[in-house]
Coordinates of C-alpha atoms in Angstrom, one line a residue:
M1354 CA 2.5 6.2 -50.6
W1355 CA 3.4 8.1 -47.5
S1356 CA -0.2 9.6 -47.2
W1357 CA -1.3 7.2 -44.7
L1358 CA 1.5 8.1 -42.5
I1359 CA 1.6 11.7 -43.3
K1360 CA -2.5 12.5 -42.7
P1361 CA -2.3 11.7 -39.1
I1362 CA 0.7 14.0 -38.4
V1363 CA -0.9 16.9 -40.2
K1364 CA -4.1 16.5 -37.8
L1365 CA -1.8 17.3 -35.0
N1366 CA -1.5 20.8 -33.5
V1367 CA 1.8 22.9 -33.8
K1368 CA 2.7 21.9 -30.2
Q1369 CA 2.0 18.2 -30.6
Q1370 CA 4.1 18.1 -34.1
L1371 CA 7.2 19.8 -32.1
I1372 CA 6.9 17.5 -29.5
L1373 CA 6.6 14.7 -31.9
L1374 CA 9.5 15.8 -34.0
F1375 CA 11.9 16.1 -30.6
L1376 CA 10.9 12.6 -29.5
I1377 CA 11.3 11.2 -32.9
M1378 CA 15.0 12.7 -32.9
I1379 CA 16.0 11.6 -29.5
S1380 CA 14.1 8.6 -29.2
P1381 CA 16.8 6.3 -31.1
I1382 CA 19.7 7.5 -29.2
L1383 CA 18.1 7.1 -25.9
I1384 CA 16.7 3.6 -26.7
L1385 CA 20.5 2.9 -28.0
N1386 CA 22.0 4.3 -24.7
S1387 CA 19.7 2.4 -22.6
Y1388 CA 19.9 -1.0 -24.6
G1389 CA 23.9 -0.4 -24.7
N1390 CA 24.3 0.0 -21.0
M1391 CA 21.9 -2.9 -20.4
K1392 CA 23.5 -5.5 -22.5
A1393 CA 27.0 -4.3 -21.6
E1394 CA 26.2 -4.7 -17.9
Q1395 CA 24.7 -8.2 -18.4
I1396 CA 27.6 -9.5 -20.5
L1397 CA 30.2 -7.8 -17.9
K1398 CA 28.2 -9.8 -15.0
R1399 CA 28.2 -13.1 -16.9
H1400 CA 31.9 -12.9 -17.7
V1401 CA 33.0 -11.8 -14.2
T1402 CA 30.5 -14.6 -12.6
N1403 CA 32.0 -17.4 -14.7
A1404 CA 35.6 -16.0 -13.8
Y1405 CA 34.6 -16.3 -10.1
V1406 CA 33.0 -19.7 -10.5
E1407 CA 36.5 -21.0 -11.5
L1408 CA 38.2 -19.0 -8.9
N1409 CA 36.0 -20.5 -6.2
K1410 CA 36.7 -23.7 -7.4
Q1411 CA 40.2 -23.5 -7.1
N1412 CA 40.1 -21.8 -3.4
F1413 CA 37.6 -24.3 -2.2
T1414 CA 40.4 -27.0 -3.4
I1415 CA 43.2 -25.1 -1.4
I1416 CA 40.5 -25.0 1.7
N1417 CA 40.1 -28.7 1.3
R1418 CA 43.9 -29.2 1.3
D1419 CA 44.6 -27.1 4.4
I1420 CA 41.6 -29.1 5.9
D1421 CA 43.2 -32.4 4.7
T1422 CA 46.6 -31.5 5.9
V1423 CA 45.2 -31.2 9.6
N1424 CA 43.1 -34.4 9.0
K1425 CA 46.5 -36.3 8.1
I1426 CA 48.3 -34.6 11.1
T1427 CA 45.8 -36.0 13.3
T1428 CA 46.1 -39.0 12.0
T1429 CA 49.5 -39.2 12.8
I1430 CA 48.9 -38.3 16.3
I1431 CA 46.2 -41.1 16.7
Q1432 CA 48.6 -43.6 15.3
N1433 CA 51.5 -42.6 17.7
Q1434 CA 52.2 -45.3 19.8
L1435 CA 52.1 -43.3 23.2
M1436 CA 49.0 -41.8 22.2
Q1437 CA 47.5 -45.4 22.0
Q1438 CA 49.3 -46.3 25.4
I1439 CA 46.8 -43.7 27.3
N1440 CA 44.7 -46.0 29.4
M1441 CA 42.6 -45.5 32.6
S1442 CA 43.2 -48.8 34.2
G1443 CA 45.4 -47.4 36.7
N1444 CA 47.9 -50.1 36.3
D1445 CA 50.8 -47.9 35.4
S1446 CA 52.9 -46.0 37.9
V1447 CA 52.2 -42.0 38.4
L1448 CA 55.8 -41.6 37.2
D1449 CA 54.8 -43.3 33.8
R1450 CA 51.8 -41.3 33.3
V1451 CA 54.0 -38.1 34.1
K1452 CA 56.2 -39.2 31.5
R1453 CA 53.4 -39.9 28.9
Y1454 CA 51.7 -36.8 29.6
E1455 CA 54.9 -34.7 29.0
T1456 CA 55.7 -36.5 25.8
I1457 CA 52.3 -36.1 24.5
E1458 CA 52.2 -32.5 25.4
K1459 CA 55.7 -32.1 23.6
L1460 CA 54.1 -34.0 20.3
L1461 CA 50.7 -31.7 20.1
G1462 CA 52.8 -28.6 20.7
S1463 CA 55.2 -29.6 18.1
Y1464 CA 52.4 -29.7 15.5
S1465 CA 50.6 -26.4 16.8
Q1466 CA 51.7 -23.7 14.2
G1467 CA 52.1 -20.3 14.8
A1468 CA 52.5 -20.7 18.4
E1469 CA 55.2 -17.9 18.6
R1470 CA 53.0 -15.3 16.8
G1471 CA 49.8 -16.4 18.8
D1472 CA 47.9 -16.4 15.7
G1473 CA 48.4 -20.2 14.6
I1474 CA 46.4 -23.7 15.1
Y1475 CA 46.3 -25.5 18.3
Y1476 CA 46.2 -29.3 18.7
S1477 CA 44.5 -30.3 22.0
L1478 CA 43.4 -33.6 23.5
Y1479 CA 40.5 -34.2 25.9
V1480 CA 40.6 -37.5 27.9
Y1481 CA 37.6 -38.4 30.0
D1482 CA 39.3 -39.4 33.3
P1483 CA 36.7 -40.2 35.9
D1484 CA 38.9 -41.7 38.6
D1485 CA 41.4 -38.8 38.3
Y1486 CA 44.2 -40.9 37.4
Y1487 CA 46.0 -37.8 35.9
F1488 CA 45.5 -35.5 38.6
F1489 CA 48.4 -33.6 38.1
A1490 CA 47.3 -32.4 34.5
P1491 CA 45.2 -29.7 33.9
N1492 CA 41.6 -29.8 33.0
F1493 CA 40.4 -26.2 32.1
P1494 CA 42.0 -25.4 28.5
Q1495 CA 43.5 -21.9 27.8
V1496 CA 42.6 -19.9 24.7
K1497 CA 45.8 -20.3 23.2
K1498 CA 47.6 -23.3 24.3
A1499 CA 47.8 -26.7 22.8
G1500 CA 47.9 -29.9 25.2
V1501 CA 46.3 -32.6 27.2
Y1502 CA 43.1 -32.0 29.4
F1503 CA 41.5 -34.3 31.5
F1504 CA 38.0 -34.0 32.8
S1505 CA 36.1 -36.1 35.5
K1506 CA 32.2 -36.7 35.6
G1507 CA 30.3 -33.6 35.5
E1508 CA 32.8 -31.7 33.5
E1509 CA 32.3 -33.2 30.2
P1510 CA 32.4 -30.7 27.3
Y1511 CA 29.0 -30.5 25.3
W1512 CA 30.6 -31.4 22.0
F1513 CA 32.6 -34.6 23.5
E1514 CA 29.8 -37.1 22.9
E1515 CA 29.0 -35.8 19.7
A1516 CA 32.5 -36.1 18.4
V1517 CA 32.5 -39.7 20.1
Q1518 CA 29.5 -40.7 17.8
Q1519 CA 31.5 -39.7 14.5
K1520 CA 33.6 -42.8 15.1
G1521 CA 36.9 -41.1 14.3
R1522 CA 35.6 -39.0 11.6
G1523 CA 36.8 -35.6 11.8
Y1524 CA 34.7 -32.5 11.1
L1525 CA 34.7 -28.5 11.2
R1526 CA 32.9 -27.2 14.3
F1527 CA 32.2 -23.5 15.5
M1528 CA 32.3 -23.2 19.3
E1529 CA 31.7 -20.4 21.6
K1530 CA 34.0 -22.1 24.4
L1531 CA 35.8 -25.5 24.9
S1532 CA 34.3 -26.4 27.9
P1533 CA 31.6 -24.9 30.5
Q1534 CA 35.1 -24.0 32.9
A1535 CA 37.1 -22.5 29.9
E1536 CA 36.6 -19.0 29.1
N1537 CA 34.9 -17.6 26.1
L1538 CA 36.9 -18.4 22.9
K1539 CA 34.5 -18.5 19.7
T1540 CA 36.7 -20.3 17.6
L1541 CA 36.4 -22.7 14.4
T1542 CA 37.9 -26.1 15.6
Y1543 CA 38.1 -29.3 13.7
V1544 CA 37.2 -32.3 16.1
R1545 CA 38.1 -36.0 15.7
A1546 CA 37.7 -38.9 18.2
V1547 CA 40.9 -40.8 19.1
N1548 CA 40.1 -44.5 19.2
T1549 CA 42.2 -47.5 20.2
I1550 CA 43.9 -49.4 17.2
Y1551 CA 45.9 -51.8 19.3
E1552 CA 43.6 -53.4 21.5
G1553 CA 40.0 -53.7 21.7
A1554 CA 37.7 -50.9 20.4
G1555 CA 37.3 -47.8 22.5
T1556 CA 37.7 -44.0 22.8
I1557 CA 40.8 -42.8 24.1
G1558 CA 39.8 -39.0 23.9
V1559 CA 39.0 -36.4 21.5
L1560 CA 41.4 -34.3 19.3
V1561 CA 40.5 -30.7 19.1
V1562 CA 42.4 -28.1 16.6
T1563 CA 41.3 -24.8 17.6
K1564 CA 42.1 -21.6 15.5
M1565 CA 41.2 -23.1 12.5
D1566 CA 39.3 -19.9 11.2
S1567 CA 42.6 -18.2 11.1
K1568 CA 44.2 -20.8 9.2
L1569 CA 41.1 -21.1 6.6
G1570 CA 41.0 -17.2 6.8
E1571 CA 44.8 -17.0 5.4
S1572 CA 43.5 -19.1 2.3
L1573 CA 40.3 -16.9 1.8
K1574 CA 42.5 -13.7 2.2
S1575 CA 44.9 -14.9 -0.6
I1576 CA 42.1 -14.2 -3.2
S1577 CA 41.7 -10.8 -4.5
L1578 CA 38.0 -9.6 -4.8
P1579 CA 36.9 -6.1 -6.0
D1580 CA 36.4 -3.2 -3.6
G1581 CA 33.8 -4.3 -1.2
G1582 CA 33.9 -8.1 -1.9
E1583 CA 33.5 -10.7 0.6
I1584 CA 34.4 -14.4 0.9
Y1585 CA 32.4 -16.6 3.5
L1586 CA 33.2 -20.7 4.4
T1587 CA 29.8 -21.5 5.8
D1588 CA 28.3 -24.7 6.9
L1589 CA 25.0 -25.9 5.1
E1590 CA 23.0 -23.7 7.4
N1591 CA 24.7 -20.6 6.5
Q1592 CA 26.6 -20.1 9.5
V1593 CA 30.0 -18.5 9.0
L1594 CA 33.1 -20.7 9.6
A1595 CA 35.9 -18.4 8.3
S1596 CA 35.0 -15.1 6.7
T1597 CA 37.2 -11.7 5.3
A1598 CA 34.4 -9.7 6.2
I1599 CA 32.5 -10.8 9.6
D1600 CA 33.0 -12.8 12.9
T1601 CA 32.9 -16.5 13.1
G1602 CA 29.7 -17.8 14.2
E1603 CA 27.1 -15.4 12.6
V1604 CA 24.7 -16.3 10.2
I1605 CA 24.6 -14.7 6.7
E1606 CA 21.6 -14.5 4.5
L1607 CA 21.7 -15.6 0.8
P1608 CA 19.7 -14.7 -2.0
E1609 CA 16.9 -17.0 -3.4
G1610 CA 18.6 -20.1 -5.3
A1611 CA 21.6 -19.9 -3.0
E1612 CA 20.0 -21.1 0.5
A1613 CA 20.5 -24.0 2.6
G1614 CA 19.8 -27.3 0.8
D1615 CA 20.8 -26.6 -2.5
P1616 CA 22.2 -29.1 -5.0
E1617 CA 25.6 -30.0 -4.9
G1618 CA 28.2 -28.3 -6.9
M1619 CA 28.5 -24.5 -8.0
V1620 CA 25.6 -21.9 -7.8
D1621 CA 25.5 -18.4 -9.2
V1622 CA 22.9 -15.8 -8.7
I1623 CA 23.1 -12.3 -9.8
T1624 CA 21.2 -9.6 -8.0
S1625 CA 20.7 -5.9 -8.5
D1626 CA 23.4 -5.0 -5.8
F1627 CA 25.7 -8.3 -5.8
I1628 CA 27.0 -11.6 -7.7
Y1629 CA 26.9 -14.4 -5.2
V1630 CA 28.9 -17.4 -6.5
V1631 CA 28.3 -20.5 -4.0
N1632 CA 30.3 -23.8 -4.1
N1633 CA 28.1 -26.6 -2.3
N1634 CA 29.9 -29.5 -0.6
H1635 CA 27.3 -31.8 1.2
S1636 CA 29.7 -34.8 1.8
M1637 CA 32.0 -32.1 4.1
G1638 CA 28.8 -30.0 5.1
Q1639 CA 30.3 -26.7 3.9
K1640 CA 29.9 -23.7 1.3
L1641 CA 32.3 -21.5 0.0
V1642 CA 30.5 -18.1 -0.7
Y1643 CA 31.7 -15.2 -2.9
K1644 CA 29.9 -12.0 -2.7
V1645 CA 31.0 -9.6 -5.2
P1646 CA 29.6 -5.7 -5.4
V1647 CA 28.1 -5.1 -8.9
K1648 CA 29.0 -1.5 -8.3
S1649 CA 32.6 -2.0 -8.3
L1650 CA 32.5 -4.0 -11.5
L1651 CA 30.3 -1.7 -13.6
Q1652 CA 33.0 1.3 -13.0
Q1653 CA 35.0 -0.6 -15.6
Q1654 CA 32.4 0.2 -18.2
N1655 CA 32.1 4.0 -17.1
E1656 CA 34.0 5.1 -20.1
M1657 CA 31.6 3.4 -22.7
K1658 CA 28.5 4.9 -20.7
R1659 CA 30.5 8.3 -21.1
V1660 CA 31.1 8.0 -24.8
I1661 CA 27.0 7.0 -25.3
Q1662 CA 26.3 9.7 -23.2
Y1663 CA 28.1 12.3 -25.4
I1664 CA 26.7 11.3 -28.1
T1665 CA 23.2 11.4 -26.5
V1666 CA 23.8 15.2 -25.5
A1667 CA 25.0 16.2 -29.2
Y1668 CA 21.7 14.5 -30.2
A1669 CA 19.5 16.5 -27.6
V1670 CA 21.3 19.6 -28.6
F1671 CA 20.6 19.0 -32.3
G1672 CA 17.1 18.3 -31.6
L1673 CA 16.7 21.5 -29.5
M1674 CA 18.2 23.5 -32.3
I1675 CA 15.4 22.1 -34.7
I1676 CA 12.6 22.9 -32.2
T1677 CA 14.0 26.5 -31.6
Y1678 CA 13.8 27.3 -35.2
F1679 CA 10.1 26.1 -35.7
W1680 CA 9.3 28.0 -32.5
R1681 CA 10.8 31.0 -33.4
S1682 CA 8.6 31.1 -36.6
L1683 CA 5.8 31.2 -34.5
M1684 CA 6.7 33.8 -32.0
T1685 CA 6.0 37.0 -34.0
P1686 CA 2.5 36.3 -34.3
L1687 CA 2.0 35.1 -30.7
Q1688 CA 3.9 38.1 -29.3
K1689 CA 1.3 40.6 -30.8
L1690 CA -1.7 38.4 -29.8
A1691 CA 0.0 38.7 -26.2
F1692 CA 0.0 42.4 -26.5
F1693 CA -3.4 42.6 -27.4
V1694 CA -4.7 40.3 -24.5
R1695 CA -2.5 42.7 -22.3
K1696 CA -3.8 45.8 -23.6
Y1697 CA -7.5 44.7 -23.8
E1698 CA -9.9 45.7 -21.4
P1699 CA -13.6 44.2 -21.2
G1700 CA -15.9 46.6 -22.7
N1701 CA -13.3 48.7 -25.0
R1702 CA -13.5 48.4 -28.7
V1703 CA -11.8 45.6 -30.4
P1704 CA -9.9 46.3 -33.3
E1705 CA -10.1 44.6 -36.8
T1706 CA -8.7 40.9 -36.6
P1707 CA -5.1 40.9 -38.2
S1708 CA -4.9 38.2 -41.0
R1709 CA -1.6 35.9 -41.4
G1710 CA -2.4 34.6 -45.0
S1711 CA -2.6 30.9 -43.4
N1712 CA -5.2 28.6 -41.6
D1713 CA -2.9 26.9 -39.1
E1714 CA -3.3 26.9 -35.2
V1715 CA -1.9 30.4 -34.5
S1716 CA -4.3 32.0 -37.0
V1717 CA -7.3 30.2 -35.7
L1718 CA -6.0 31.1 -32.1
I1719 CA -5.8 34.7 -33.1
S1720 CA -9.0 35.3 -34.6
A1721 CA -10.8 33.2 -31.8
T1722 CA -9.2 35.6 -29.4
Y1723 CA -10.6 38.4 -31.2
D1724 CA -14.0 36.9 -31.6
M1725 CA -14.1 36.4 -28.0
A1726 CA -13.2 39.6 -26.8
R1727 CA -16.0 40.7 -29.2
R1728 CA -18.7 38.2 -27.6
L1729 CA -17.1 39.1 -24.1
N1730 CA -18.2 42.9 -24.8
G1731 CA -21.7 41.8 -25.7
L1732 CA -21.9 39.6 -22.5
I1733 CA -21.0 42.4 -20.4
I1734 CA -23.8 44.4 -21.8
Y1735 CA -26.2 41.5 -21.6
K1736 CA -24.8 40.9 -17.8
Y1737 CA -25.6 44.4 -16.8
Q1738 CA -29.3 44.1 -18.3
M1739 CA -29.8 41.0 -16.8
E1740 CA -28.5 42.5 -13.3
L1741 CA -31.0 45.0 -13.3
K1742 CA -34.0 42.8 -14.0
Q1743 CA -32.8 40.3 -11.3
K1744 CA -32.7 43.6 -8.7
E1745 CA -36.2 44.4 -9.7
S1746 CA -37.4 40.8 -9.4
Q1747 CA -35.8 40.5 -5.9
L1748 CA -37.6 43.7 -4.9
Q1749 CA -41.0 42.1 -6.0
L1750 CA -40.1 39.1 -4.2
L1751 CA -39.8 41.0 -1.0
Y1752 CA -42.7 42.7 -1.3
Q1753 CA -44.5 39.7 -1.9
Q1754 CA -42.8 37.9 1.3
I1755 CA -44.4 40.9 3.3
N1756 CA -48.0 39.5 3.3
P1757 CA -47.3 35.6 4.6
H1758 CA -45.0 37.0 7.4
L1759 CA -47.5 39.6 8.2
L1760 CA -49.9 37.0 8.4
Y1761 CA -47.9 34.6 10.3
N1762 CA -47.1 37.0 12.8
T1763 CA -50.9 38.0 13.1
L1764 CA -52.0 34.5 13.9
E1765 CA -49.4 34.3 16.6
S1766 CA -50.9 37.4 18.2
I1767 CA -54.4 36.0 17.8
Y1768 CA -53.2 32.6 19.4
W1769 CA -51.8 34.4 22.4
K1770 CA -54.9 36.4 22.6
S1771 CA -57.5 33.6 22.4
S1772 CA -55.5 31.4 25.1
L1773 CA -55.6 34.4 27.5
E1774 CA -59.3 34.8 26.9
G1775 CA -60.0 31.2 27.3
N1776 CA -60.9 30.2 23.9
V1777 CA -58.6 26.8 24.0
E1778 CA -60.1 25.2 20.9
S1779 CA -59.9 28.2 18.7
A1780 CA -56.2 29.0 20.1
E1781 CA -55.3 25.5 19.4
M1782 CA -56.7 25.6 15.6
I1783 CA -55.0 28.9 15.3
K1784 CA -51.7 27.4 16.6
E1785 CA -51.7 24.7 14.1
L1786 CA -52.5 26.8 11.3
S1787 CA -49.5 29.0 12.5
K1788 CA -47.4 26.0 12.1
L1789 CA -48.5 25.3 8.6
M1790 CA -47.7 28.6 7.7
K1791 CA -44.6 28.6 9.1
I1792 CA -43.3 25.3 7.6
S1793 CA -44.8 26.1 4.3
L1794 CA -42.3 29.6 4.2
S1795 CA -39.5 27.3 5.4
R1796 CA -37.2 30.3 4.9
G1797 CA -37.2 30.0 1.1
R1798 CA -36.0 26.5 1.2
E1799 CA -37.9 23.8 -1.1
L1800 CA -36.5 20.8 0.4
I1801 CA -36.8 20.4 4.1
T1802 CA -36.1 17.5 6.3
L1803 CA -38.4 14.4 7.0
E1804 CA -39.1 15.7 10.9
E1805 CA -40.0 19.3 9.8
E1806 CA -42.8 17.5 6.9
L1807 CA -44.2 15.2 9.4
E1808 CA -44.7 18.2 11.9
H1809 CA -46.5 20.0 9.0
A1810 CA -48.7 17.1 8.4
S1811 CA -49.5 16.6 12.0
A1812 CA -50.3 20.3 12.3
Y1813 CA -52.9 19.6 9.5
I1814 CA -54.4 16.4 10.8
K1815 CA -55.0 18.4 14.2
L1816 CA -56.6 21.4 12.2
Q1817 CA -58.8 18.8 10.3
Q1818 CA -59.9 17.1 13.2
L1819 CA -60.7 20.4 15.1
R1820 CA -62.2 22.0 12.3
H1821 CA -64.9 19.1 11.2
D1822 CA -64.9 17.1 14.7
Y1823 CA -63.2 13.9 13.0
T1824 CA -62.8 11.3 15.5
F1825 CA -60.3 8.8 13.5
R1826 CA -57.5 7.7 14.9
V1827 CA -53.8 8.4 13.6
V1828 CA -50.8 6.1 14.4
W1829 CA -47.2 7.2 13.9
N1830 CA -44.6 4.7 13.5
I1831 CA -41.4 6.6 12.5
E1832 CA -37.7 5.4 12.4
P1833 CA -35.6 7.9 14.1
E1834 CA -32.8 7.4 11.4
T1835 CA -35.2 8.7 8.7
K1836 CA -36.1 12.0 10.4
S1837 CA -33.1 13.6 8.9
N1838 CA -33.9 12.7 5.2
L1839 CA -34.9 15.4 2.6
I1840 CA -38.1 15.7 1.3
P1841 CA -39.9 18.5 -1.0
K1842 CA -42.2 20.4 1.3
I1843 CA -45.6 19.9 1.7
S1844 CA -45.4 16.3 0.0
L1845 CA -47.5 14.5 2.6
Q1846 CA -50.4 17.0 3.1
P1847 CA -52.2 16.0 -0.4
L1848 CA -51.7 12.2 0.4
I1849 CA -52.9 12.7 4.1
E1850 CA -55.8 14.9 2.7
N1851 CA -56.8 12.2 0.3
A1852 CA -56.6 9.6 2.9
I1853 CA -59.1 11.7 5.2
I1854 CA -61.6 12.7 2.6
H1855 CA -61.7 9.4 0.3
G1856 CA -61.0 7.0 3.2
V1857 CA -61.9 7.8 6.8
K1858 CA -64.1 11.0 6.8
N1859 CA -67.3 9.3 7.7
M1860 CA -65.9 6.4 9.7
G1861 CA -65.8 7.9 13.0
E1862 CA -63.6 6.3 15.6
D1863 CA -63.3 3.4 13.0
G1864 CA -61.2 5.1 11.0
E1865 CA -57.7 4.6 11.3
I1866 CA -54.7 6.5 9.4
L1867 CA -51.0 4.9 9.9
I1868 CA -48.2 6.9 8.9
S1869 CA -44.8 4.8 8.6
T1870 CA -41.1 5.6 7.4
Y1871 CA -38.5 2.9 6.8
A1872 CA -34.9 2.7 5.7
E1873 CA -34.0 0.2 3.0
E1874 CA -30.6 0.3 2.0
E1875 CA -30.2 3.6 -0.4
T1876 CA -33.6 4.3 -0.1
I1877 CA -36.4 5.7 2.3
L1878 CA -39.9 4.6 2.0
I1879 CA -43.0 6.6 3.4
Q1880 CA -46.3 4.7 3.9
I1881 CA -49.8 6.3 4.7
D1882 CA -52.4 3.5 5.3
D1883 CA -56.1 4.1 5.8
N1884 CA -58.7 1.5 6.4
G1885 CA -61.5 3.2 4.3
Y1886 CA -64.1 0.9 2.8
K1887 CA -64.7 2.6 -0.4
Q1888 CA -63.7 1.1 -4.0
V1889 CA -60.4 2.9 -5.4
D1890 CA -59.8 3.1 -9.3
Y1891 CA -56.0 2.2 -9.0
E1892 CA -55.7 2.5 -12.9
A1893 CA -57.1 6.0 -12.8
I1894 CA -54.5 7.4 -10.0
D1895 CA -51.6 5.6 -12.0
G1896 CA -52.8 7.6 -15.0
I1897 CA -53.0 10.9 -13.2
L1898 CA -49.4 10.4 -11.7
N1899 CA -47.6 8.9 -14.8
D1900 CA -49.8 10.4 -17.8
E1901 CA -47.5 13.4 -19.5
R1902 CA -50.9 15.0 -20.7
P1903 CA -53.6 14.1 -18.2
H1904 CA -57.2 14.9 -19.2
S1905 CA -58.7 15.2 -15.8
A1906 CA -58.6 18.3 -13.8
S1907 CA -58.8 16.1 -10.6
G1908 CA -55.8 14.8 -8.6
Y1909 CA -53.7 17.8 -9.2
G1910 CA -52.2 17.7 -5.7
I1911 CA -50.8 14.3 -5.9
R1912 CA -49.5 14.6 -9.5
N1913 CA -48.0 17.8 -8.2
V1914 CA -45.8 15.9 -5.6
Q1915 CA -45.3 13.4 -8.0
Q1916 CA -43.6 15.9 -10.5
R1917 CA -41.5 17.7 -7.6
I1918 CA -40.1 14.5 -6.5
H1919 CA -39.3 13.5 -10.0
L1920 CA -37.5 17.0 -10.4
H1921 CA -35.5 16.8 -7.4
F1922 CA -34.6 13.1 -7.4
G1923 CA -35.2 11.5 -10.7
P1924 CA -38.0 9.4 -12.3
E1925 CA -36.9 6.2 -10.3
Y1926 CA -38.4 7.8 -7.2
G1927 CA -42.1 9.2 -6.3
I1928 CA -45.5 8.0 -5.2
C1929 CA -47.3 4.5 -6.0
Y1930 CA -51.2 3.7 -4.7
T1931 CA -51.8 0.1 -4.0
P1932 CA -54.3 -1.7 -2.2
R1933 CA -53.9 -2.9 1.3
T1934 CA -54.2 -6.8 2.4
E1935 CA -56.9 -5.6 4.6
D1936 CA -59.3 -3.2 3.7
G1937 CA -58.3 0.2 2.7
T1938 CA -55.5 2.0 0.5
R1939 CA -51.6 2.3 0.9
V1940 CA -50.0 5.3 -0.8
T1941 CA -45.8 4.7 -0.4
V1942 CA -43.6 7.6 -1.2
K1943 CA -40.2 6.5 -2.1
L1944 CA -37.2 8.8 -1.9
P1945 CA -33.2 8.6 -1.9
K1946 CA -31.4 8.7 1.3
S1947 CA -30.0 12.5 1.5
H1948 CA -29.3 14.9 4.2
I1949 CA -28.7 18.6 4.9
T1950 CA -25.1 19.6 3.9
D1951 CA -23.6 22.9 5.0

């Protein structure tokens, strides 16, 4: 019944079985630990988020109540009879204006809260006075002072016209300063235009309630969030109107799903670091944002994590005990094997292989180690014998190299002697022959650069022209980037020899051999063209090049070139004979791009 499950396990080696056993024992508790922590964290986050959603709604209601209170006070101030009597007609006397000014000053001061503490809100009225009827009143507002301020043309605050356009509707606005002439303030204000209600439509001035951030901040501070929690009252563009954490006027970043333009109502976003609860009120143009750090919340589940961790440690210790038991059962034979390996030196006698009476991995390892030691002794003896034979071969090779070097040096001596005696043609032949000998040696290299091979081919052509008085022309069309490519040495000489003997040998000055090289992507093409007039049997040449067992002894040179190219670069490279469009024959050598590496 269990054979389908047991067979794959039996095929594992001891180490794999021990690791598998440990994983089987420890995996369930690790999975339980991870899953339990994850679910507990999710549940806690969701429950806390729901609680803060309700708290946010209540907090927003309190804030709206504070704003509504300010709105009602401004309504009372606007409806005051003395406020409505302010006019710029100039019909009333200066004394009446002074009395009216002082009365409204006291009225605004009475509604200003916390003036004695310096942290309350202040009600101020700003009136446009182009004719300077109220010349005795100040026109530059102070930071913490309620009152009436008159301004003339050119001194109009930047927010005045905006407030008038609202037609009596009050709204919150952040201000850097109350007017261009006033000192820096940076305050949240409640702005509302004062319109006439008794006589024709018109605007008397604008009421400005400053230090609203202090008032709203008190409402925000009444809410208790975990350590690191922050509360923001912002506009729809996320500019802070009041906060428990940062200054008014700054712009905060909210995660995706809580940005500007979100739907009306509550939105909650849970990230890896914070829980965001956002109450969007588009009609008032405000947001109330709770930013609760997840880390402080997760501290509440530390006890649960600790219990799960204790269980994990207990299971891990139990698993290690089981693994240790199986491991110790294998240590004795392995220690004996280690003792043998440390003591054994190559070449020493190998004792008989110890038997354990089983066929497990340890037994196989011990048997293989002893057999390997015996094979190593045999390889040492074999290597010693091969080194002796290699030394003998190297000596023979050195002896064989003496003659070519001696011949090359002798040719150099004859060349200089012939040059001194005035035998220019003989000296030139000897020089070209010495080049052939030098490149043929190539310091033992089988692969040389194309530049060296072309030098060898040029020397061979000159030698043939001098030797047989050939007058055919040779044209070289060599691309510079191909010169460093590798080619088996003495590959072009047999191809050029065929072009001379079977092509242009008897054509005199009409004969021409064109030697060209091209680079194409990852290959190098070498073309040797002749304008010979003889008929060529291309099928026979193809048979010589590609038949594994050619019957003809002719064509040995080009077959040798083909086989050496195949040996070095593979069967996809080699030589190919084709007829030219004009008279003559073309042989193409295809090689891979390759360069000499150090």
